[in-house]
């Protein structure tokens, strides 16, 4: 369903489980970033009303999540601050082809894969965090990430036939899995 | 309350009243643009949690309005399309000072003035359009534009003392009034 080609390595939960403050700060910035990506897609492809409506819904939902995470951070008395992101998003964006309509397909599929990975990881956090309040919080976000993944994959079919979208999704999912297997030392949602 | 230094000339309602399709298309793009501006402010000044929360609320509301206008356009069977904008927004953005924190003050005050002008004009449309459905629709958006104006002016005080914000608001409102008095031939929300 999520089209991920490799599961998150076990080392990840050990890494972020001990750095909840950093994880939540990064998570807040990821929700903001996800809203920004959807807004950029709305601006780029506004002549497709179906895409425009789907993007407004996603922007609004991501910003709701951003506020929820901000609330969790403030609840715990952790200072709100900027944070160096993982390289994951930038590396995936580097795979986007430059020419339209391939560019549109790739932008949507990269967004789809980021949602899928977030979804998988929120499930891991829900099932493994000793902090039950945060575990439940991540669990509550699981479903919307899965839904966003599906929307993005479907919207890619506005710009290429279904078979071509599936083929490209497989390619990008392979690349995404390689980045995830490589890992990163920082405690981040996508490290 | 709206800090506008000149009322909309009577010629404007005559111009847009006869071009409702263009007016609504432009209005939809303006709501999208307003959401984009608030999103950019969120990204630029995310270290201010009060501003971040205010921006998420404004982005979400502008996107709701965008969808509502899109609905009105589709209801009437008008084809959805891109449209050349008026020069108003670009001319106002040209007045923004380049160095922080003056830049933040100006970005917020320019946004405030655009909301104020929209508010005034939605009131004019509400009171003057023969098309009562659209008149009521514009009337329903009036209050939120006024509220956004107030929020932006208040947020500018995160970056400069109140007196300085008022002084700069007066300057920018003078410039905005001059652009409005000059007018533009296109039938647009801000022409």
Tab-separated table of C-alpha atoms in Angstrom:
chain	number	residue	atom	x	y	z
A	1	UNK	CA	0.000	0.000	0.000
A	2	UNK	CA	2.779	2.415	0.895
A	3	UNK	CA	5.047	1.335	-1.992
A	4	UNK	CA	8.149	1.365	0.205
A	5	UNK	CA	10.964	-0.880	-1.025
A	6	UNK	CA	12.797	-1.284	2.302
A	7	UNK	CA	11.602	-1.196	5.917
A	8	UNK	CA	13.163	1.267	8.339
A	9	UNK	CA	16.260	-0.330	9.961
A	10	UNK	CA	15.940	-1.178	13.686
A	11	UNK	CA	18.744	1.265	14.487
A	12	UNK	CA	16.436	4.207	13.750
A	13	UNK	CA	14.030	3.821	16.657
A	14	UNK	CA	16.954	3.390	19.067
A	15	UNK	CA	18.430	6.635	17.719
A	16	UNK	CA	15.299	8.816	17.857
A	17	UNK	CA	13.795	7.201	20.987
A	18	UNK	CA	16.583	8.772	23.040
A	19	UNK	CA	16.257	12.197	21.377
A	20	UNK	CA	12.558	13.003	21.592
A	21	UNK	CA	13.089	16.741	21.779
A	22	UNK	CA	15.068	16.778	18.535
A	23	UNK	CA	12.632	14.356	16.929
A	24	UNK	CA	9.661	16.587	17.699
A	25	UNK	CA	11.406	19.762	16.583
A	26	UNK	CA	12.311	18.046	13.315
A	27	UNK	CA	8.784	16.692	13.007
A	28	UNK	CA	7.312	20.196	13.323
A	29	UNK	CA	9.618	21.467	10.590
A	30	UNK	CA	8.701	18.461	8.414
A	31	UNK	CA	4.989	19.248	8.706
A	32	UNK	CA	5.709	22.856	7.757
A	33	UNK	CA	7.835	21.667	4.831
A	34	UNK	CA	5.103	19.272	3.686
A	35	UNK	CA	2.624	22.166	3.703
A	36	UNK	CA	5.089	24.251	1.684
A	37	UNK	CA	5.570	21.483	-0.899
A	38	UNK	CA	1.807	21.130	-1.368
A	39	UNK	CA	1.469	24.908	-1.679
A	40	UNK	CA	4.192	24.976	-4.347
A	41	UNK	CA	2.399	22.218	-6.260
A	42	UNK	CA	-0.832	24.238	-6.037
A	43	UNK	CA	0.931	27.253	-7.534
A	44	UNK	CA	2.689	25.255	-10.266
A	45	UNK	CA	-0.323	23.277	-11.463
A	46	UNK	CA	-3.267	25.485	-10.492
A	47	UNK	CA	-4.841	24.991	-13.919
A	48	UNK	CA	-5.803	21.452	-12.773
A	49	UNK	CA	-8.759	22.115	-10.448
A	50	UNK	CA	-8.672	18.552	-9.016
A	51	UNK	CA	-5.042	18.948	-8.058
A	52	UNK	CA	-5.700	22.448	-6.700
A	53	UNK	CA	-8.461	21.165	-4.416
A	54	UNK	CA	-6.386	18.197	-3.241
A	55	UNK	CA	-3.459	20.513	-2.456
A	56	UNK	CA	-5.567	22.964	-0.451
A	57	UNK	CA	-6.785	20.030	1.655
A	58	UNK	CA	-3.252	18.736	2.199
A	59	UNK	CA	-1.797	22.176	3.033
A	60	UNK	CA	-4.524	22.726	5.594
A	61	UNK	CA	-4.025	19.310	7.183
A	62	UNK	CA	-0.223	19.605	7.335
A	63	UNK	CA	-0.520	23.014	8.990
A	64	UNK	CA	-2.938	21.574	11.551
A	65	UNK	CA	-0.323	18.922	12.307
A	66	UNK	CA	2.380	21.577	12.490
A	67	UNK	CA	0.365	23.382	15.158
A	68	UNK	CA	-0.265	20.140	17.041
A	69	UNK	CA	3.455	19.325	17.136
A	70	UNK	CA	4.246	22.895	18.184
A	71	UNK	CA	1.735	22.392	21.011
A	72	UNK	CA	3.427	19.151	22.132
A	73	UNK	CA	6.809	20.891	22.143
A	74	UNK	CA	5.504	23.804	24.212
A	75	UNK	CA	3.588	21.448	26.559
A	76	UNK	CA	6.877	19.810	27.465
A	77	UNK	CA	8.646	23.115	27.927
A	78	UNK	CA	11.117	22.438	25.134
A	79	UNK	CA	12.352	25.655	23.500
A	80	UNK	CA	11.086	26.115	19.953
A	81	UNK	CA	13.955	26.550	17.506
A	82	UNK	CA	15.201	25.907	13.999
A	83	UNK	CA	17.016	22.624	13.424
A	84	UNK	CA	19.344	21.312	10.761
A	85	UNK	CA	17.248	18.932	8.619
A	86	UNK	CA	18.269	15.462	7.494
A	87	UNK	CA	19.601	15.246	3.928
A	88	UNK	CA	16.728	12.897	2.954
A	89	UNK	CA	14.360	15.479	1.452
A	90	UNK	CA	17.059	17.255	-0.495
A	91	UNK	CA	18.424	13.971	-1.875
A	92	UNK	CA	14.968	12.913	-3.022
A	93	UNK	CA	14.294	16.295	-4.602
A	94	UNK	CA	17.545	15.882	-6.524
A	95	UNK	CA	15.936	12.949	-8.377
A	96	UNK	CA	13.163	15.083	-9.895
A	97	UNK	CA	13.424	15.336	-13.685
A	98	UNK	CA	13.640	18.886	-15.032
A	99	UNK	CA	11.255	18.830	-17.997
A	100	UNK	CA	7.471	18.909	-17.807
A	101	UNK	CA	5.367	16.789	-17.625
A	102	UNK	CA	7.972	14.375	-16.149
A	103	UNK	CA	8.781	17.015	-13.539
A	104	UNK	CA	5.176	17.092	-12.305
A	105	UNK	CA	5.077	13.290	-12.088
A	106	UNK	CA	8.295	13.224	-10.078
A	107	UNK	CA	7.358	16.075	-7.748
A	108	UNK	CA	4.125	14.271	-6.898
A	109	UNK	CA	5.777	10.855	-6.505
A	110	UNK	CA	8.593	12.193	-4.321
A	111	UNK	CA	5.957	13.832	-2.120
A	112	UNK	CA	4.098	10.487	-2.096
A	113	UNK	CA	7.189	8.598	-0.935
A	114	UNK	CA	7.979	11.095	1.822
A	115	UNK	CA	4.403	10.702	3.089
A	116	UNK	CA	4.753	6.909	2.910
A	117	UNK	CA	7.996	6.903	4.888
A	118	UNK	CA	6.519	9.273	7.482
A	119	UNK	CA	3.515	6.987	7.760
A	120	UNK	CA	5.666	3.875	8.294
A	121	UNK	CA	7.765	5.670	10.902
A	122	UNK	CA	4.784	7.101	12.766
A	123	UNK	CA	3.594	3.489	13.025
A	124	UNK	CA	6.966	2.462	14.478
A	125	UNK	CA	6.847	5.335	16.972
A	126	UNK	CA	3.260	4.450	17.931
A	127	UNK	CA	4.255	0.824	18.591
A	128	UNK	CA	7.604	1.395	20.288
A	129	UNK	CA	7.851	4.669	22.188
A	130	UNK	CA	7.887	4.247	25.961
A	131	UNK	CA	6.387	7.756	26.161
A	132	UNK	CA	2.752	6.681	25.684
A	133	UNK	CA	1.430	10.199	25.138
A	134	UNK	CA	3.768	10.742	22.197
A	135	UNK	CA	3.189	7.177	20.965
A	136	UNK	CA	-0.556	7.899	20.779
A	137	UNK	CA	0.109	11.248	19.150
A	138	UNK	CA	2.152	9.687	16.333
A	139	UNK	CA	-0.502	6.990	15.981
A	140	UNK	CA	-3.136	9.689	15.444
A	141	UNK	CA	-1.210	11.063	12.452
A	142	UNK	CA	-0.649	7.675	10.778
A	143	UNK	CA	-3.842	7.542	8.739
A	144	UNK	CA	-3.530	10.975	7.145
A	145	UNK	CA	0.009	10.272	5.921
A	146	UNK	CA	-1.222	7.079	4.248
A	147	UNK	CA	-4.084	9.022	2.671
A	148	UNK	CA	-1.745	11.740	1.385
A	149	UNK	CA	0.482	9.066	-0.137
A	150	UNK	CA	-2.476	7.687	-2.097
A	151	UNK	CA	-3.602	11.151	-3.227
A	152	UNK	CA	-0.174	12.066	-4.559
A	153	UNK	CA	0.201	8.814	-6.508
A	154	UNK	CA	-3.238	9.265	-8.009
A	155	UNK	CA	-2.606	12.905	-8.944
A	156	UNK	CA	0.559	11.905	-10.817
A	157	UNK	CA	-1.781	10.224	-13.298
A	158	UNK	CA	-2.947	13.669	-14.404
A	159	UNK	CA	0.468	14.006	-16.051
A	160	UNK	CA	1.319	10.482	-17.320
A	161	UNK	CA	-0.470	7.199	-18.038
A	162	UNK	CA	-0.972	4.844	-15.087
A	163	UNK	CA	1.679	2.330	-16.214
A	164	UNK	CA	4.307	4.992	-16.597
A	165	UNK	CA	3.481	6.391	-13.150
A	166	UNK	CA	3.811	2.906	-11.601
A	167	UNK	CA	7.141	2.311	-13.355
A	168	UNK	CA	8.537	5.643	-12.194
A	169	UNK	CA	7.196	5.091	-8.670
A	170	UNK	CA	9.130	1.796	-8.550
A	171	UNK	CA	12.330	3.542	-9.643
A	172	UNK	CA	11.961	6.359	-7.121
A	173	UNK	CA	10.998	3.932	-4.341
A	174	UNK	CA	14.212	1.987	-5.024
A	175	UNK	CA	16.243	5.185	-4.714
A	176	UNK	CA	14.358	6.173	-1.562
A	177	UNK	CA	15.008	2.749	-0.010
A	178	UNK	CA	18.733	3.080	-0.746
A	179	UNK	CA	18.858	6.465	1.022
A	180	UNK	CA	16.994	5.017	4.016
A	181	UNK	CA	19.264	1.942	4.231
A	182	UNK	CA	22.302	4.191	4.193
A	183	UNK	CA	20.903	6.193	7.132
A	184	UNK	CA	22.185	9.361	8.780
A	185	UNK	CA	23.641	9.991	12.251
A	186	UNK	CA	21.187	12.808	13.179
A	187	UNK	CA	18.012	11.937	15.105
A	188	UNK	CA	15.404	13.001	12.562
A	189	UNK	CA	12.047	11.791	11.240
A	190	UNK	CA	13.718	10.756	7.973
A	191	UNK	CA	17.305	10.036	9.088
B	1	UNK	CA	-9.929	50.702	11.295
B	2	UNK	CA	-8.653	49.616	7.888
B	3	UNK	CA	-5.993	52.341	7.714
B	4	UNK	CA	-6.756	53.096	4.071
B	5	UNK	CA	-5.818	56.610	2.945
B	6	UNK	CA	-8.131	56.823	-0.070
B	7	UNK	CA	-11.480	55.232	-0.862
B	8	UNK	CA	-11.875	53.165	-4.017
B	9	UNK	CA	-12.883	55.453	-6.918
B	10	UNK	CA	-16.454	55.001	-8.229
B	11	UNK	CA	-15.086	53.962	-11.619
B	12	UNK	CA	-13.916	50.616	-10.162
B	13	UNK	CA	-17.331	49.080	-9.476
B	14	UNK	CA	-18.517	50.076	-12.958
B	15	UNK	CA	-15.470	48.336	-14.434
B	16	UNK	CA	-15.649	45.053	-12.495
B	17	UNK	CA	-19.462	44.877	-12.309
B	18	UNK	CA	-19.549	44.217	-16.043
B	19	UNK	CA	-16.744	41.620	-15.936
B	20	UNK	CA	-17.796	39.235	-13.191
B	21	UNK	CA	-16.094	36.221	-14.765
B	22	UNK	CA	-12.730	37.986	-14.837
B	23	UNK	CA	-13.296	39.406	-11.363
B	24	UNK	CA	-13.942	35.966	-9.895
B	25	UNK	CA	-11.003	34.349	-11.669
B	26	UNK	CA	-8.765	37.118	-10.365
B	27	UNK	CA	-10.299	36.799	-6.921
B	28	UNK	CA	-9.490	33.072	-6.825
B	29	UNK	CA	-5.887	33.768	-7.762
B	30	UNK	CA	-5.732	36.535	-5.112
B	31	UNK	CA	-6.870	34.112	-2.396
B	32	UNK	CA	-4.217	31.630	-3.520
B	33	UNK	CA	-1.608	34.400	-3.547
B	34	UNK	CA	-2.661	35.533	-0.058
B	35	UNK	CA	-2.211	31.971	1.188
B	36	UNK	CA	1.228	31.851	-0.457
B	37	UNK	CA	2.276	35.136	1.159
B	38	UNK	CA	1.249	33.891	4.614
B	39	UNK	CA	3.085	30.605	3.993
B	40	UNK	CA	6.240	32.511	3.014
B	41	UNK	CA	5.982	34.579	6.202
B	42	UNK	CA	5.623	31.362	8.210
B	43	UNK	CA	8.807	29.992	6.631
B	44	UNK	CA	10.766	33.237	7.061
B	45	UNK	CA	9.852	33.920	10.681
B	46	UNK	CA	9.056	30.448	12.045
B	47	UNK	CA	11.150	31.129	15.154
B	48	UNK	CA	8.291	33.390	16.365
B	49	UNK	CA	5.656	30.867	17.501
B	50	UNK	CA	2.911	33.530	17.736
B	51	UNK	CA	3.519	34.548	14.146
B	52	UNK	CA	3.727	30.900	13.070
B	53	UNK	CA	0.333	30.111	14.599
B	54	UNK	CA	-1.265	33.246	13.136
B	55	UNK	CA	0.102	32.362	9.694
B	56	UNK	CA	-1.171	28.769	9.774
B	57	UNK	CA	-4.638	30.154	10.582
B	58	UNK	CA	-4.478	32.674	7.742
B	59	UNK	CA	-3.144	30.160	5.182
B	60	UNK	CA	-5.933	27.754	6.034
B	61	UNK	CA	-8.609	30.442	5.799
B	62	UNK	CA	-7.320	31.862	2.495
B	63	UNK	CA	-7.277	28.376	0.987
B	64	UNK	CA	-10.853	27.799	2.149
B	65	UNK	CA	-11.785	31.024	0.354
B	66	UNK	CA	-9.845	29.916	-2.717
B	67	UNK	CA	-11.928	26.738	-2.834
B	68	UNK	CA	-15.143	28.688	-2.329
B	69	UNK	CA	-14.336	31.021	-5.232
B	70	UNK	CA	-13.349	28.047	-7.383
B	71	UNK	CA	-16.751	26.557	-6.540
B	72	UNK	CA	-18.557	29.764	-7.591
B	73	UNK	CA	-16.656	29.796	-10.881
B	74	UNK	CA	-17.509	26.165	-11.615
B	75	UNK	CA	-21.155	26.677	-10.507
B	76	UNK	CA	-21.521	29.286	-13.211
B	77	UNK	CA	-19.826	27.114	-15.824
B	78	UNK	CA	-16.993	29.587	-16.340
B	79	UNK	CA	-13.786	27.856	-17.443
B	80	UNK	CA	-11.059	27.879	-14.809
B	81	UNK	CA	-7.879	29.470	-16.102
B	82	UNK	CA	-4.843	31.546	-15.259
B	83	UNK	CA	-5.207	35.305	-15.584
B	84	UNK	CA	-2.810	38.200	-15.855
B	85	UNK	CA	-2.808	39.877	-12.430
B	86	UNK	CA	-3.079	43.597	-11.778
B	87	UNK	CA	0.215	45.382	-11.079
B	88	UNK	CA	-0.997	46.356	-7.577
B	89	UNK	CA	0.612	43.515	-5.600
B	90	UNK	CA	3.932	43.774	-7.375
B	91	UNK	CA	4.052	47.549	-6.936
B	92	UNK	CA	3.369	47.220	-3.212
B	93	UNK	CA	5.966	44.478	-2.827
B	94	UNK	CA	8.467	46.809	-4.476
B	95	UNK	CA	8.157	49.105	-1.428
B	96	UNK	CA	9.437	46.486	1.025
B	97	UNK	CA	12.773	47.442	2.582
B	98	UNK	CA	15.569	44.905	2.079
B	99	UNK	CA	17.193	44.694	5.509
B	100	UNK	CA	15.772	42.881	8.521
B	101	UNK	CA	13.980	43.685	10.772
B	102	UNK	CA	12.549	46.486	8.556
B	103	UNK	CA	11.842	43.885	5.896
B	104	UNK	CA	9.638	41.853	8.252
B	105	UNK	CA	7.724	44.993	9.289
B	106	UNK	CA	7.115	45.938	5.651
B	107	UNK	CA	6.135	42.443	4.517
B	108	UNK	CA	3.545	42.298	7.279
B	109	UNK	CA	2.250	45.826	6.662
B	110	UNK	CA	1.982	45.331	2.904
B	111	UNK	CA	0.006	42.151	3.566
B	112	UNK	CA	-2.132	44.153	6.026
B	113	UNK	CA	-2.909	46.830	3.418
B	114	UNK	CA	-3.811	44.284	0.737
B	115	UNK	CA	-6.245	42.677	3.189
B	116	UNK	CA	-7.664	46.113	4.030
B	117	UNK	CA	-8.209	47.013	0.377
B	118	UNK	CA	-9.817	43.620	-0.305
B	119	UNK	CA	-12.072	44.152	2.679
B	120	UNK	CA	-13.171	47.607	1.495
B	121	UNK	CA	-13.829	46.290	-2.012
B	122	UNK	CA	-15.747	43.222	-0.840
B	123	UNK	CA	-17.971	45.692	1.035
B	124	UNK	CA	-18.492	47.667	-2.190
B	125	UNK	CA	-19.325	44.474	-4.102
B	126	UNK	CA	-21.702	43.366	-1.346
B	127	UNK	CA	-23.547	46.706	-1.482
B	128	UNK	CA	-23.565	47.248	-5.239
B	129	UNK	CA	-23.603	44.040	-7.277
B	130	UNK	CA	-26.911	43.376	-9.028
B	131	UNK	CA	-26.025	39.656	-8.856
B	132	UNK	CA	-27.328	39.082	-5.320
B	133	UNK	CA	-25.733	35.653	-4.918
B	134	UNK	CA	-22.268	37.050	-5.580
B	135	UNK	CA	-23.036	40.166	-3.519
B	136	UNK	CA	-23.813	37.941	-0.513
B	137	UNK	CA	-20.736	35.836	-1.203
B	138	UNK	CA	-18.416	38.847	-1.100
B	139	UNK	CA	-20.217	40.058	2.015
B	140	UNK	CA	-19.462	36.747	3.716
B	141	UNK	CA	-15.711	37.269	3.196
B	142	UNK	CA	-15.658	40.864	4.485
B	143	UNK	CA	-15.106	40.127	8.170
B	144	UNK	CA	-12.145	37.779	7.725
B	145	UNK	CA	-10.249	40.304	5.575
B	146	UNK	CA	-10.716	42.924	8.312
B	147	UNK	CA	-9.495	40.439	10.905
B	148	UNK	CA	-6.432	39.521	8.833
B	149	UNK	CA	-5.612	43.224	8.468
B	150	UNK	CA	-5.603	43.611	12.250
B	151	UNK	CA	-3.488	40.485	12.768
B	152	UNK	CA	-0.823	41.595	10.318
B	153	UNK	CA	-0.543	45.074	11.849
B	154	UNK	CA	-0.245	43.587	15.318
B	155	UNK	CA	2.369	41.023	14.233
B	156	UNK	CA	4.536	43.803	12.777
B	157	UNK	CA	5.056	44.879	16.407
B	158	UNK	CA	7.122	41.735	16.953
B	159	UNK	CA	9.784	43.436	14.820
B	160	UNK	CA	9.541	47.150	15.714
B	161	UNK	CA	8.079	49.360	18.461
B	162	UNK	CA	4.409	50.303	18.094
B	163	UNK	CA	5.110	53.954	17.148
B	164	UNK	CA	7.500	52.964	14.413
B	165	UNK	CA	4.986	50.448	13.034
B	166	UNK	CA	2.262	53.146	12.971
B	167	UNK	CA	4.576	55.605	11.237
B	168	UNK	CA	5.550	53.086	8.585
B	169	UNK	CA	1.936	51.974	8.145
B	170	UNK	CA	1.012	55.599	7.399
B	171	UNK	CA	3.781	55.846	4.784
B	172	UNK	CA	2.826	52.586	3.092
B	173	UNK	CA	-0.880	53.446	3.209
B	174	UNK	CA	-0.103	56.720	1.416
B	175	UNK	CA	1.746	54.824	-1.306
B	176	UNK	CA	-1.069	52.259	-1.551
B	177	UNK	CA	-3.657	55.037	-1.896
B	178	UNK	CA	-1.649	56.627	-4.714
B	179	UNK	CA	-1.555	53.306	-6.621
B	180	UNK	CA	-5.314	52.888	-6.134
B	181	UNK	CA	-6.094	56.463	-7.260
B	182	UNK	CA	-4.033	55.916	-10.383
B	183	UNK	CA	-6.044	52.771	-11.210
B	184	UNK	CA	-5.581	50.190	-13.965
B	185	UNK	CA	-7.668	49.336	-17.004
B	186	UNK	CA	-8.002	45.588	-16.210
B	187	UNK	CA	-11.063	44.360	-14.272
B	188	UNK	CA	-9.352	43.014	-11.167
B	189	UNK	CA	-9.937	42.906	-7.409
B	190	UNK	CA	-7.129	45.433	-6.910
B	191	UNK	CA	-7.166	47.357	-10.235
